[in-house]
Short mmCIF file of C-alpha atoms in Angstrom, two decimals:
data_model
loop_
_atom_site.label_atom_id
_atom_site.label_comp_id
_atom_site.label_asym_id
_atom_site.label_seq_id
_atom_site.Cartn_x
_atom_site.Cartn_y
_atom_site.Cartn_z
CA MET A 8 -24.55 -144.88 -12.20
CA LYS A 9 -22.75 -144.50 -15.58
CA LYS A 10 -20.75 -147.68 -14.91
CA SER A 11 -23.94 -149.61 -14.10
CA ILE A 12 -25.67 -148.46 -17.31
CA THR A 13 -22.57 -149.26 -19.37
CA ALA A 14 -22.35 -152.74 -17.86
CA GLN A 15 -26.05 -153.35 -18.61
CA VAL A 16 -25.62 -152.19 -22.21
CA LEU A 17 -22.63 -154.49 -22.66
CA THR A 18 -24.52 -157.43 -21.18
CA LEU A 19 -27.51 -156.76 -23.45
CA SER A 20 -25.22 -156.52 -26.49
CA VAL A 21 -23.61 -159.85 -25.67
CA CYS A 22 -27.02 -161.50 -25.29
CA LEU A 23 -28.30 -160.06 -28.56
CA PHE A 24 -25.14 -161.24 -30.35
CA ALA A 25 -25.54 -164.74 -28.92
CA ILE A 26 -29.22 -164.87 -29.95
CA SER A 27 -28.51 -163.60 -33.47
CA SER A 28 -25.67 -166.11 -33.85
CA PHE A 29 -27.94 -168.94 -32.74
CA VAL A 30 -30.69 -167.89 -35.17
CA ALA A 31 -28.17 -167.58 -38.01
CA ALA A 32 -26.81 -171.03 -37.24
CA GLU A 33 -30.34 -172.47 -37.18
CA GLU A 34 -31.14 -170.86 -40.54
CA THR A 35 -27.90 -171.90 -42.26
CA PRO A 36 -28.74 -174.80 -44.61
CA LEU A 37 -26.84 -178.05 -44.38
CA PRO A 38 -24.02 -178.41 -46.94
CA ARG A 39 -25.36 -179.55 -50.29
CA VAL A 40 -24.29 -182.90 -51.63
CA SER A 41 -21.78 -182.15 -54.39
CA ALA A 42 -22.80 -182.70 -57.99
CA LEU A 43 -20.09 -185.34 -58.23
CA SER A 44 -21.29 -187.28 -55.18
CA LYS A 45 -24.85 -187.07 -56.45
CA ALA A 46 -23.88 -188.40 -59.88
CA ILE A 47 -21.98 -191.32 -58.37
CA ALA A 48 -24.96 -192.30 -56.20
CA ASP A 49 -27.58 -191.72 -58.91
CA PRO A 50 -29.74 -194.75 -59.88
CA HIS A 51 -29.12 -194.13 -63.60
CA ARG A 52 -25.74 -195.86 -63.17
CA SER A 53 -25.73 -199.56 -63.92
CA PRO A 54 -25.42 -201.91 -60.91
CA GLU A 55 -22.43 -203.59 -62.60
CA ASN A 56 -20.60 -200.29 -62.84
CA LYS A 57 -21.45 -199.23 -59.30
CA ALA A 58 -20.08 -202.52 -57.98
CA ARG A 59 -16.62 -201.48 -59.22
CA ASP A 60 -16.54 -198.21 -57.27
CA THR A 61 -14.64 -199.95 -54.50
CA TYR A 62 -11.71 -200.48 -56.90
CA ARG A 63 -11.99 -197.38 -59.07
CA HIS A 64 -12.66 -194.75 -56.37
CA PRO A 65 -14.41 -192.29 -58.71
CA LEU A 66 -15.07 -189.58 -56.13
CA GLN A 67 -11.50 -189.37 -54.86
CA THR A 68 -10.03 -189.81 -58.35
CA LEU A 69 -12.04 -187.05 -60.02
CA GLU A 70 -11.55 -184.71 -57.06
CA PHE A 71 -7.80 -185.33 -57.31
CA PHE A 72 -7.87 -184.40 -60.99
CA GLY A 73 -9.72 -181.19 -60.08
CA LEU A 74 -13.01 -181.78 -61.91
CA GLN A 75 -15.40 -178.79 -61.78
CA ASP A 76 -18.89 -178.69 -63.25
CA THR A 77 -18.04 -175.65 -65.42
CA MET A 78 -15.12 -177.30 -67.19
CA THR A 79 -14.69 -178.48 -70.75
CA VAL A 80 -13.63 -182.12 -70.32
CA VAL A 81 -12.51 -184.79 -72.77
CA GLU A 82 -12.90 -188.42 -71.77
CA VAL A 83 -10.61 -190.52 -73.95
CA TRP A 84 -11.84 -193.94 -75.03
CA PRO A 85 -14.76 -194.33 -72.60
CA GLY A 86 -15.36 -197.91 -73.80
CA ALA A 87 -18.61 -199.64 -74.61
CA GLN A 88 -20.02 -199.21 -71.10
CA GLY A 89 -19.05 -195.58 -70.59
CA TRP A 90 -18.12 -196.30 -66.98
CA TYR A 91 -16.88 -192.80 -66.23
CA THR A 92 -19.27 -191.19 -68.70
CA GLU A 93 -22.12 -192.19 -66.38
CA ILE A 94 -20.57 -189.87 -63.79
CA LEU A 95 -19.12 -187.11 -65.93
CA ALA A 96 -22.17 -186.49 -68.14
CA PRO A 97 -24.60 -185.40 -65.38
CA VAL A 98 -21.93 -183.35 -63.58
CA LEU A 99 -21.09 -181.36 -66.74
CA ARG A 100 -24.49 -181.35 -68.46
CA ASP A 101 -25.78 -177.93 -67.40
CA ARG A 102 -22.71 -175.74 -66.94
CA GLY A 103 -19.80 -177.56 -68.59
CA LYS A 104 -19.03 -179.53 -71.72
CA LEU A 105 -18.10 -183.19 -72.18
CA TYR A 106 -16.40 -184.67 -75.24
CA ALA A 107 -16.32 -188.47 -75.48
CA ALA A 108 -13.37 -189.32 -77.75
CA HIS A 109 -14.37 -192.81 -78.87
CA PHE A 110 -13.56 -195.48 -81.43
CA SER A 111 -14.39 -195.11 -85.09
CA ALA A 112 -17.70 -196.63 -86.20
CA GLU A 113 -16.02 -197.38 -89.54
CA SER A 114 -13.25 -199.45 -87.98
CA GLU A 115 -12.77 -202.95 -89.41
CA ASN A 116 -11.85 -204.10 -85.91
CA GLU A 117 -15.00 -205.64 -84.38
CA PHE A 118 -13.97 -204.62 -80.85
CA PHE A 119 -13.90 -200.96 -81.89
CA SER A 120 -17.01 -200.95 -84.09
CA SER A 121 -19.17 -202.85 -81.62
CA GLY A 122 -17.84 -200.78 -78.70
CA ILE A 123 -18.88 -197.45 -80.22
CA ALA A 124 -22.25 -198.93 -81.27
CA ARG A 125 -23.02 -200.04 -77.71
CA PHE A 126 -21.89 -196.68 -76.32
CA LYS A 127 -24.20 -194.82 -78.71
CA GLU A 128 -27.10 -197.05 -77.68
CA LYS A 129 -26.43 -196.24 -74.05
CA MET A 130 -26.39 -192.50 -74.76
CA ALA A 131 -29.59 -192.62 -76.83
CA ALA A 132 -31.45 -194.64 -74.19
CA ASN A 133 -31.12 -191.92 -71.54
CA PRO A 134 -31.19 -188.45 -73.13
CA GLU A 135 -31.96 -186.79 -69.79
CA ILE A 136 -28.39 -187.64 -68.80
CA TYR A 137 -26.44 -187.91 -72.05
CA ASP A 138 -28.02 -185.52 -74.56
CA GLN A 139 -25.21 -182.96 -74.22
CA VAL A 140 -22.31 -185.41 -74.66
CA ILE A 141 -20.29 -184.51 -77.77
CA LEU A 142 -18.96 -187.56 -79.59
CA THR A 143 -15.56 -187.30 -81.31
CA THR A 144 -13.28 -189.95 -82.80
CA LEU A 145 -9.88 -191.12 -81.62
CA GLN A 146 -8.68 -193.86 -83.95
CA PRO A 147 -4.92 -193.45 -84.30
CA PRO A 148 -2.87 -192.93 -86.30
CA LYS A 149 -5.28 -191.06 -88.62
CA GLN A 150 -8.13 -189.72 -86.47
CA LEU A 151 -6.64 -187.72 -83.60
CA GLU A 152 -8.75 -184.59 -83.09
CA ILE A 153 -10.42 -185.42 -79.79
CA ALA A 154 -11.68 -181.83 -79.29
CA PRO A 155 -11.01 -178.44 -80.87
CA ALA A 156 -7.39 -177.52 -80.25
CA GLY A 157 -6.71 -175.55 -77.09
CA THR A 158 -10.26 -175.74 -75.68
CA ALA A 159 -10.18 -178.39 -72.94
CA ASP A 160 -9.63 -177.70 -69.26
CA LEU A 161 -9.25 -181.38 -68.43
CA VAL A 162 -8.48 -184.54 -70.42
CA LEU A 163 -9.10 -187.87 -68.70
CA THR A 164 -7.93 -191.36 -69.64
CA PHE A 165 -8.43 -194.54 -67.65
CA ARG A 166 -6.41 -197.72 -68.29
CA ASN A 167 -5.73 -197.02 -71.97
CA VAL A 168 -1.98 -196.40 -72.27
CA HIS A 169 -1.17 -200.12 -72.72
CA ASN A 170 -3.60 -200.28 -75.65
CA TRP A 171 -1.89 -197.39 -77.44
CA MET A 172 1.50 -198.96 -76.79
CA GLN A 173 0.32 -202.26 -78.24
CA SER A 174 -0.68 -200.55 -81.49
CA GLY A 175 2.42 -198.35 -81.58
CA ASN A 176 0.36 -195.15 -81.23
CA ALA A 177 1.16 -193.96 -77.71
CA ASP A 178 3.20 -190.94 -78.82
CA ALA A 179 0.48 -189.82 -81.25
CA VAL A 180 -2.28 -190.06 -78.64
CA PHE A 181 -0.32 -188.19 -75.98
CA LYS A 182 0.28 -185.45 -78.53
CA ALA A 183 -3.46 -185.39 -79.35
CA MET A 184 -4.32 -184.98 -75.66
CA PHE A 185 -1.74 -182.22 -75.33
CA ASP A 186 -3.13 -180.38 -78.36
CA ALA A 187 -6.72 -180.50 -77.08
CA LEU A 188 -5.84 -178.81 -73.78
CA LYS A 189 -5.67 -175.12 -73.06
CA PRO A 190 -2.30 -173.86 -71.78
CA GLY A 191 -2.44 -174.73 -68.09
CA GLY A 192 -4.95 -177.52 -68.73
CA ILE A 193 -4.73 -180.85 -66.89
CA LEU A 194 -4.28 -184.43 -68.07
CA GLY A 195 -5.57 -186.95 -65.52
CA LEU A 196 -4.35 -190.50 -66.14
CA VAL A 197 -4.95 -193.88 -64.51
CA GLU A 198 -3.09 -196.99 -65.71
CA HIS A 199 -2.18 -200.51 -64.60
CA ARG A 200 1.16 -200.04 -62.83
CA GLY A 201 4.08 -202.30 -63.72
CA ILE A 202 6.93 -203.25 -61.41
CA ALA A 203 9.32 -200.33 -60.98
CA GLY A 204 12.83 -200.92 -62.25
CA LEU A 205 11.97 -203.71 -64.68
CA PRO A 206 12.47 -203.12 -68.41
CA GLN A 207 9.25 -201.99 -70.08
CA ASP A 208 7.82 -204.24 -72.80
CA PRO A 209 7.25 -201.67 -75.59
CA LYS A 210 4.02 -203.45 -76.53
CA ALA A 211 2.83 -203.77 -72.89
CA GLY A 212 1.72 -207.33 -73.54
CA SER A 213 0.85 -207.94 -69.88
CA GLY A 214 -1.26 -204.78 -69.69
CA TYR A 215 1.11 -203.32 -67.09
CA VAL A 216 3.12 -200.15 -67.74
CA THR A 217 5.82 -198.75 -65.48
CA GLU A 218 5.25 -195.32 -64.03
CA ASP A 219 8.59 -194.17 -65.42
CA HIS A 220 7.49 -195.08 -68.94
CA VAL A 221 4.25 -193.11 -68.65
CA GLN A 222 6.21 -190.15 -67.34
CA GLN A 223 8.50 -190.37 -70.37
CA LEU A 224 5.56 -190.50 -72.80
CA ALA A 225 3.96 -187.46 -71.18
CA LYS A 226 7.20 -185.48 -71.08
CA LYS A 227 7.90 -186.25 -74.74
CA ALA A 228 4.49 -184.82 -75.67
CA GLY A 229 5.25 -181.60 -73.78
CA PHE A 230 3.53 -182.21 -70.44
CA GLU A 231 4.94 -181.35 -67.04
CA SER A 232 4.29 -183.77 -64.17
CA ILE A 233 2.63 -182.04 -61.23
CA ASP A 234 1.23 -184.71 -58.88
CA SER A 235 0.53 -188.38 -58.21
CA SER A 236 -1.75 -190.27 -55.86
CA GLU A 237 -2.09 -193.75 -54.39
CA ILE A 238 -5.90 -193.59 -54.53
CA ASN A 239 -6.04 -196.57 -56.90
CA ALA A 240 -3.13 -198.58 -55.51
CA ASN A 241 -3.58 -202.27 -54.72
CA PRO A 242 -0.63 -203.80 -52.83
CA LYS A 243 -2.16 -207.29 -53.21
CA ASP A 244 -1.45 -207.22 -56.94
CA THR A 245 1.84 -209.09 -57.58
CA LYS A 246 1.69 -208.27 -61.33
CA ASP A 247 3.05 -211.69 -62.35
CA HIS A 248 -0.19 -213.34 -63.41
CA PRO A 249 -0.35 -215.94 -66.22
CA ALA A 250 -2.73 -213.89 -68.38
CA GLY A 251 -1.38 -210.52 -67.37
CA VAL A 252 -3.70 -207.91 -65.90
CA TRP A 253 -6.67 -209.70 -67.48
CA THR A 254 -6.17 -212.56 -65.00
CA LEU A 255 -7.73 -210.29 -62.37
CA PRO A 256 -11.29 -208.95 -62.08
CA PRO A 257 -13.27 -207.87 -63.92
CA THR A 258 -12.01 -209.99 -66.85
CA LEU A 259 -10.95 -213.15 -64.91
CA LYS A 260 -9.53 -214.60 -68.11
CA LEU A 261 -8.61 -217.96 -66.53
CA GLY A 262 -12.25 -218.70 -65.77
CA ASP A 263 -12.69 -220.99 -62.77
CA LYS A 264 -8.97 -221.66 -62.34
CA ASP A 265 -7.85 -220.10 -59.04
CA LEU A 266 -10.98 -217.98 -59.22
CA GLU A 267 -11.21 -217.17 -55.52
CA LYS A 268 -7.51 -216.32 -55.39
CA TYR A 269 -7.86 -213.67 -58.08
CA ARG A 270 -11.13 -212.36 -56.70
CA GLY A 271 -9.33 -211.98 -53.39
CA ILE A 272 -6.66 -209.85 -55.02
CA GLY A 273 -9.24 -207.61 -56.68
CA GLU A 274 -8.59 -205.27 -59.59
CA SER A 275 -5.08 -204.23 -60.60
CA ASP A 276 -2.65 -201.92 -58.87
CA ARG A 277 -2.94 -198.57 -60.65
CA MET A 278 -0.96 -195.38 -60.88
CA THR A 279 -2.93 -192.13 -60.74
CA LEU A 280 -0.98 -189.30 -62.33
CA LYS A 281 -1.65 -185.63 -62.95
CA PHE A 282 0.09 -183.67 -65.71
CA ARG A 283 -0.21 -180.10 -66.92
CA LYS A 284 0.20 -178.47 -70.30
CA PRO A 285 2.63 -175.60 -69.58
CA ARG A 286 0.90 -172.23 -69.32
CA THR A 287 3.37 -170.84 -71.85
CA ALA A 288 2.72 -173.62 -74.40
CA ALA A 289 2.01 -172.31 -77.89
CA GLN A 290 -0.98 -173.58 -79.83
CA ASN A 291 -0.38 -175.31 -83.16
#
């Protein structure tokens, strides 16, 4: 009789466990769409910018760099359109902090002065998204404080290294990014990738920079290299175009000449590199 009662109790326990597990599974909510995915899909982004997602891979790129919505992030030279700002600003708005280290409004260079003016107009037109963005100035060699020293968890720069090389300011900017980061903070970098093994033009006239050269710039500033990704690689890019990287979309500098050929290649082959400020690094 004892064995029968024990068996019945065990059977009842198993049934109750199965029922409770089923109810718990039914009540468990579906996984929430991440703040990053939501920002990328949000209609506030311009159609022109969204169309480039296929080449820029913002979700995979920012996940690779370790973006979290509680971070203090510096976006370096976001450009007139603020392509990545459209994504970063809503992700960081409530719990994090976003610095946009932009051109100087006082610059005599029309590209810089008009670029920052257009960026400010974009921010002002949509305060529900951009009202918490903190604007700082990066205009080397004089204006280099992109954020308070030692405060950033993550510094991001997209296709800018060749510009700093052209002006002879690459070392100064890498040092500025290093200084802004906390010890242990991350630098996430995307750049047009030159052909490995070829000598690097110090002015990067083609817009392409070898991965070795970027590694050298980062190491000289004090960074340690921790990872790389092929997220933004494009094997179709032969990197020998008549107008350099600007031959390809989105610039298409040659106009109608061989237009379909260059559209077929798509945007440039890009390195995606992750560096860290050593955890033992002293603050200046």
